[in-house]
Amino acid sequence: MAIFGPCFAAVFSVVSFLLVASAVPLDVSYDERGIKLNGQSRIIISGSIHYPRSTPEMWGDLIKKAKEGGLNAIETYVFWNAHEPLYRQYDFEGNKDLVRFIKTIQDAGLYAILRIGPYVCAEWNYGGFPVWLHNLPGVELRTNNTVYQNEMKTFVTLIVDMMQKHGLFAIQGGPIIVAQIENEYGNVEWAFGNNGKSYINWCAQLAESYGVQVPWIMCQQSDAPSPMINTCNGYYCDQFSPNNPKSPKWWTENWSGWFKDWGMKDPHRTAEDLAFAVARFFQYGGSLQNYYMYHGGTNFDRTAGGPYITTSYDYDAPLDEYGNLNQPKWGHLKRLHELIMSMEEILTHGVKRDVDYGNMMSGTVYMYKGKQSCFLGNANQNQDFTVNLMGSSYTVPAWSVSILPDCYTEVYNTAKINSQQTVMVKLPNEADDQTEPYELQWDWRPEHPESLHHGVAKGSVTTANELLDQKTVTNDTSDYLWYLTSLDLSKDDSLAGKAITLHVHTNGHIVHAFVNGKHVGSQWGTSDHLEFIMEKDIKLKHGKTNSISLLSVTVGLQNYGANFDTVNVGIHGPVKLIGNKGQSDEVTVDLSTNLWTYKVGLNGMEEKGLQLDNARHQHGWKSYNLPSNRLFVWYKTTFKAPLGSDPVVVDLQGLGKGTAWVNGHNIGRFWPSFVASEDGCTATCDYRGAYNSNKCLTNCGDPSQRWYHIPRSFLQDDGNKLVLFEEFGGTPLHVRFQTITAGTICATTDEKKQLELLCQGGRIMSEIKFASFGEPTGVCGSYARGSCEAPNTLSVIQKQCLGQESCTLDVSENTFGPTGCHQNVYRLAVEATCDSP
């Protein structure tokens, strides 16, 4: 029995139907079905690529791969604190060149979605806000506050004017077709009461006042004032409905994976589940979908937020941190994008009819101009379903969507991957003359702790008779802030003759304590317990002035939550000295209201500039007695750039925590000594069932991040300088430079499909390790032949693919010969090795 009744069959072929941007002015409008460009309804499939998390030299390749992956738009946030780190001091150079990035999108023939915010979250330091904003008198952020609103208006106007000046809005012939004001405010609006409602109305009025003639969106804003479009963020948005019936169903953040904290394992979201979410969104009437992230990239310098977000922002995105294709995710989604775009007209114009079969099985048919397209969606995570459609039976696996663009032929199922898997490998630096493993030649010098001398500290300082919030003092110019005080201990003091404990209550994130220049202890929090108390036994000098030096260290500032900007950081106290702690004669001296001297940063960083490529202080380095496991040490070495064009990483295994620079470029914080727990990882991952960030974890018992990205544009052929500041203590003797490339590619593909095999980065297929067309079993690395197969499979693939960077195979008996099997569907399994030409 046919479910939807008679329909007109249509001959269908999957083609890429990407709408490309040009310099021709576009009239942008929308209705409840979606965006309209010059009056024509369009499907938008977009991906987030954040320009500061890569380099200008990478942008073109990233965007090219996004387009090849079936995207027709690129989304990015605008990062206020990257562009105005200090009040009215602007930076739009290098990887902060927003105009160049938008023009690169346009040059690739894609559209742009510009999310100005200016609050962005994004696991970015302080949510994208500059800390000087927090320090303005009378300011309250993200609410109906004149001081904040004036600054927000100034920055948003700066960005809008910049885009207009360069002709980058669609009406000017530019690529920007959608803009965003604010960001996920609906998640926290409750905390601001009536002022929150007034603020969001003000935001809408501000956006409309610019007259840029593109739709403005407010994500996660269920009370978005018209004409703002409320959009959805999350792992699944198929059931989302905008608050205005005249608004389209748009998905601004489809989380392609998840971020990682120091101490966390690696989260993964399967290609099957991600494709399932996308297919269901379009099944139920969605028309704009954006992957957050499509390329995650790297949190260079001090841009990682959280706190405790790692330097890597890989996000398990379709393009990995370094810009490589993350297979099979990239390829599986590419096929889906091409199919959805080929159905664009019927999805944006057709009459839609839904059928609920029960038990989370549904069907949807779109009808337009005598054509029909069908979706069969199974949201049951345990049970496959077989349904009858147009007189034919179709089995839909659990937690999957089948797409039949003519309502007869199943062209795509989200649970059936027909794209290659790529196993990436790290290779040694072949540019070095020495035989691996080679020894880098290291120089070193100490970083001496700060202390008061006769009540005075060297350099620029602040003093107060109280403990100050760290971000108030540093203005976020450094991770490091010294809290310095002193006290005299006489023989008549209440502490005299007692065992003394130093008690420090801090709001995070790390404390190093020194008494009279001697290190007495270090302690740090975790991503879920930032606040802690450190207690250490100390000895004081009687009859003399004793110096107490506390170095407070931040690991990224809070970036999310109601009033996140007011979260305390640094040592807020109390700071106490306890005599005979826990005994009947216990006494306490509270130092919190002592005269405290504050000094921002480290001497070697702020004053000597040791990290700079042209450091002023070249003397003082030693090449002998290289220390290991010593706190506060600077290391430097030189190295040759690895040969070729593959992405470069530095392996910092053996080090504790600190910061790394290459040729003066800050490549981010390192913390390889922070190891993930042993529990919670699985060798396999079941894509079925709703995803969350604790599902499908790997890397248990290993450092949260061991390898750190060095963009090729940071390097020269020879004489590259690596500088490390080691804060905790470790050894640089295990540091290695490596390249990341495709080592093995595998695929299992259904009959009547095309399979493209690709070795990335100019590498070629040097060996076909396994090939069988018939009934092969197993997984990549352990394939096995079934009871029958086409005997010519290996020779055919060797002929077409060996020595090639890529090859395309028509998976059929016409290609490989008869299998001798008696099954309805055959599969091809292939495994190949990639090598340099």
PDB file of C-alpha atoms in Angstrom, residues 101-221:
ATOM      1  CA  PHE A 101      38.875  37.208   5.378  1.00  0.00           C
ATOM      2  CA  ILE A 102      35.455  38.298   4.045  1.00  0.00           C
ATOM      3  CA  LYS A 103      37.012  39.087   0.664  1.00  0.00           C
ATOM      4  CA  THR A 104      38.617  35.630   0.625  1.00  0.00           C
ATOM      5  CA  ILE A 105      35.153  34.144   1.120  1.00  0.00           C
ATOM      6  CA  GLN A 106      33.862  36.238  -1.759  1.00  0.00           C
ATOM      7  CA  ASP A 107      36.788  35.287  -4.018  1.00  0.00           C
ATOM      8  CA  ALA A 108      35.848  31.630  -3.487  1.00  0.00           C
ATOM      9  CA  GLY A 109      32.289  32.348  -4.662  1.00  0.00           C
ATOM     10  CA  LEU A 110      30.642  31.797  -1.303  1.00  0.00           C
ATOM     11  CA  TYR A 111      28.359  33.847   0.911  1.00  0.00           C
ATOM     12  CA  ALA A 112      29.202  35.161   4.373  1.00  0.00           C
ATOM     13  CA  ILE A 113      27.256  35.214   7.632  1.00  0.00           C
ATOM     14  CA  LEU A 114      28.719  37.881   9.913  1.00  0.00           C
ATOM     15  CA  ARG A 115      27.982  37.398  13.610  1.00  0.00           C
ATOM     16  CA  ILE A 116      29.050  40.716  15.098  1.00  0.00           C
ATOM     17  CA  GLY A 117      27.738  40.076  18.603  1.00  0.00           C
ATOM     18  CA  PRO A 118      29.807  41.678  20.013  1.00  0.00           C
ATOM     19  CA  TYR A 119      29.517  39.059  22.778  1.00  0.00           C
ATOM     20  CA  VAL A 120      30.480  35.792  21.099  1.00  0.00           C
ATOM     21  CA  CYS A 121      31.073  33.104  23.780  1.00  0.00           C
ATOM     22  CA  ALA A 122      32.969  30.773  21.387  1.00  0.00           C
ATOM     23  CA  GLU A 123      35.130  29.358  24.215  1.00  0.00           C
ATOM     24  CA  TRP A 124      37.079  32.556  23.549  1.00  0.00           C
ATOM     25  CA  ASN A 125      38.764  34.539  26.294  1.00  0.00           C
ATOM     26  CA  TYR A 126      36.147  36.615  28.172  1.00  0.00           C
ATOM     27  CA  GLY A 127      33.543  35.766  25.548  1.00  0.00           C
ATOM     28  CA  GLY A 128      35.160  38.205  23.137  1.00  0.00           C
ATOM     29  CA  PHE A 129      34.785  41.234  25.402  1.00  0.00           C
ATOM     30  CA  PRO A 130      37.875  43.347  26.103  1.00  0.00           C
ATOM     31  CA  VAL A 131      38.566  43.444  29.830  1.00  0.00           C
ATOM     32  CA  TRP A 132      38.984  47.228  29.779  1.00  0.00           C
ATOM     33  CA  LEU A 133      35.219  47.303  29.193  1.00  0.00           C
ATOM     34  CA  HIS A 134      34.656  45.616  32.567  1.00  0.00           C
ATOM     35  CA  ASN A 135      36.895  48.182  34.234  1.00  0.00           C
ATOM     36  CA  LEU A 136      34.947  51.259  33.025  1.00  0.00           C
ATOM     37  CA  PRO A 137      33.307  53.140  35.920  1.00  0.00           C
ATOM     38  CA  GLY A 138      29.615  52.422  36.254  1.00  0.00           C
ATOM     39  CA  VAL A 139      29.505  49.739  33.578  1.00  0.00           C
ATOM     40  CA  GLU A 140      27.224  46.677  33.569  1.00  0.00           C
ATOM     41  CA  LEU A 141      27.669  44.382  30.600  1.00  0.00           C
ATOM     42  CA  ARG A 142      24.889  43.013  28.393  1.00  0.00           C
ATOM     43  CA  THR A 143      22.071  44.981  29.962  1.00  0.00           C
ATOM     44  CA  ASN A 144      20.293  48.322  29.792  1.00  0.00           C
ATOM     45  CA  ASN A 145      23.382  50.283  30.841  1.00  0.00           C
ATOM     46  CA  THR A 146      24.393  53.469  29.046  1.00  0.00           C
ATOM     47  CA  VAL A 147      28.141  53.038  29.561  1.00  0.00           C
ATOM     48  CA  TYR A 148      28.090  49.550  28.035  1.00  0.00           C
ATOM     49  CA  GLN A 149      25.616  50.410  25.281  1.00  0.00           C
ATOM     50  CA  ASN A 150      27.697  53.368  24.135  1.00  0.00           C
ATOM     51  CA  GLU A 151      30.780  51.179  23.839  1.00  0.00           C
ATOM     52  CA  MET A 152      28.882  48.364  22.128  1.00  0.00           C
ATOM     53  CA  LYS A 153      27.392  50.820  19.642  1.00  0.00           C
ATOM     54  CA  THR A 154      30.826  52.288  18.937  1.00  0.00           C
ATOM     55  CA  PHE A 155      32.330  48.895  18.141  1.00  0.00           C
ATOM     56  CA  VAL A 156      29.384  47.511  16.149  1.00  0.00           C
ATOM     57  CA  THR A 157      29.256  50.753  14.150  1.00  0.00           C
ATOM     58  CA  LEU A 158      32.995  50.446  13.486  1.00  0.00           C
ATOM     59  CA  ILE A 159      32.513  46.945  12.044  1.00  0.00           C
ATOM     60  CA  VAL A 160      29.409  47.788  10.008  1.00  0.00           C
ATOM     61  CA  ASP A 161      31.060  50.917   8.585  1.00  0.00           C
ATOM     62  CA  MET A 162      34.171  48.904   7.718  1.00  0.00           C
ATOM     63  CA  MET A 163      32.111  46.322   5.842  1.00  0.00           C
ATOM     64  CA  GLN A 164      30.201  49.049   4.009  1.00  0.00           C
ATOM     65  CA  LYS A 165      33.352  50.957   3.143  1.00  0.00           C
ATOM     66  CA  HIS A 166      34.712  47.870   1.394  1.00  0.00           C
ATOM     67  CA  GLY A 167      31.402  47.026  -0.295  1.00  0.00           C
ATOM     68  CA  LEU A 168      30.955  43.731   1.513  1.00  0.00           C
ATOM     69  CA  PHE A 169      27.195  43.663   2.144  1.00  0.00           C
ATOM     70  CA  ALA A 170      25.120  41.854  -0.478  1.00  0.00           C
ATOM     71  CA  ILE A 171      23.308  44.975  -1.666  1.00  0.00           C
ATOM     72  CA  GLN A 172      26.753  46.386  -2.509  1.00  0.00           C
ATOM     73  CA  GLY A 173      27.762  43.269  -4.412  1.00  0.00           C
ATOM     74  CA  GLY A 174      29.513  41.758  -1.394  1.00  0.00           C
ATOM     75  CA  PRO A 175      29.108  38.278   0.115  1.00  0.00           C
ATOM     76  CA  ILE A 176      27.439  39.176   3.459  1.00  0.00           C
ATOM     77  CA  ILE A 177      23.820  38.007   3.315  1.00  0.00           C
ATOM     78  CA  VAL A 178      23.055  37.666   7.060  1.00  0.00           C
ATOM     79  CA  ALA A 179      24.282  39.554  10.143  1.00  0.00           C
ATOM     80  CA  GLN A 180      23.886  38.849  13.841  1.00  0.00           C
ATOM     81  CA  ILE A 181      23.469  41.152  16.840  1.00  0.00           C
ATOM     82  CA  GLU A 182      24.020  39.814  20.393  1.00  0.00           C
ATOM     83  CA  ASN A 183      24.441  36.075  20.919  1.00  0.00           C
ATOM     84  CA  GLU A 184      22.541  33.451  22.929  1.00  0.00           C
ATOM     85  CA  TYR A 185      21.175  36.209  25.163  1.00  0.00           C
ATOM     86  CA  GLY A 186      17.931  34.309  25.654  1.00  0.00           C
ATOM     87  CA  ASN A 187      19.864  31.760  27.719  1.00  0.00           C
ATOM     88  CA  VAL A 188      20.699  34.392  30.355  1.00  0.00           C
ATOM     89  CA  GLU A 189      18.071  37.117  29.880  1.00  0.00           C
ATOM     90  CA  TRP A 190      16.249  35.981  33.025  1.00  0.00           C
ATOM     91  CA  ALA A 191      19.135  37.235  35.151  1.00  0.00           C
ATOM     92  CA  PHE A 192      18.635  40.840  34.001  1.00  0.00           C
ATOM     93  CA  GLY A 193      14.869  41.158  34.517  1.00  0.00           C
ATOM     94  CA  ASN A 194      13.147  44.065  32.776  1.00  0.00           C
ATOM     95  CA  ASN A 195      16.516  45.590  31.913  1.00  0.00           C
ATOM     96  CA  GLY A 196      17.274  42.505  29.841  1.00  0.00           C
ATOM     97  CA  LYS A 197      14.099  42.938  27.810  1.00  0.00           C
ATOM     98  CA  SER A 198      14.839  46.635  27.301  1.00  0.00           C
ATOM     99  CA  TYR A 199      18.395  45.769  26.244  1.00  0.00           C
ATOM    100  CA  ILE A 200      17.366  43.217  23.631  1.00  0.00           C
ATOM    101  CA  ASN A 201      14.891  45.707  22.145  1.00  0.00           C
ATOM    102  CA  TRP A 202      17.676  48.281  22.022  1.00  0.00           C
ATOM    103  CA  CYS A 203      19.928  45.769  20.238  1.00  0.00           C
ATOM    104  CA  ALA A 204      17.251  45.208  17.592  1.00  0.00           C
ATOM    105  CA  GLN A 205      16.812  48.931  17.053  1.00  0.00           C
ATOM    106  CA  LEU A 206      20.578  49.391  16.772  1.00  0.00           C
ATOM    107  CA  ALA A 207      20.854  46.655  14.140  1.00  0.00           C
ATOM    108  CA  GLU A 208      17.984  48.037  12.078  1.00  0.00           C
ATOM    109  CA  SER A 209      19.396  51.562  12.257  1.00  0.00           C
ATOM    110  CA  TYR A 210      22.331  50.620  10.017  1.00  0.00           C
ATOM    111  CA  GLY A 211      20.133  49.965   6.992  1.00  0.00           C
ATOM    112  CA  VAL A 212      22.448  47.305   5.569  1.00  0.00           C
ATOM    113  CA  GLN A 213      19.507  45.497   3.908  1.00  0.00           C
ATOM    114  CA  VAL A 214      20.307  41.988   5.131  1.00  0.00           C
ATOM    115  CA  PRO A 215      18.371  39.954   7.714  1.00  0.00           C
ATOM    116  CA  TRP A 216      19.544  40.313  11.293  1.00  0.00           C
ATOM    117  CA  ILE A 217      19.456  37.236  13.500  1.00  0.00           C
ATOM    118  CA  MET A 218      19.405  36.681  17.253  1.00  0.00           C
ATOM    119  CA  CYS A 219      20.264  33.097  18.128  1.00  0.00           C
ATOM    120  CA  GLN A 220      18.618  31.421  21.113  1.00  0.00           C
ATOM    121  CA  GLN A 221      16.313  34.440  21.524  1.00  0.00           C
TER     122      GLN A 221
END
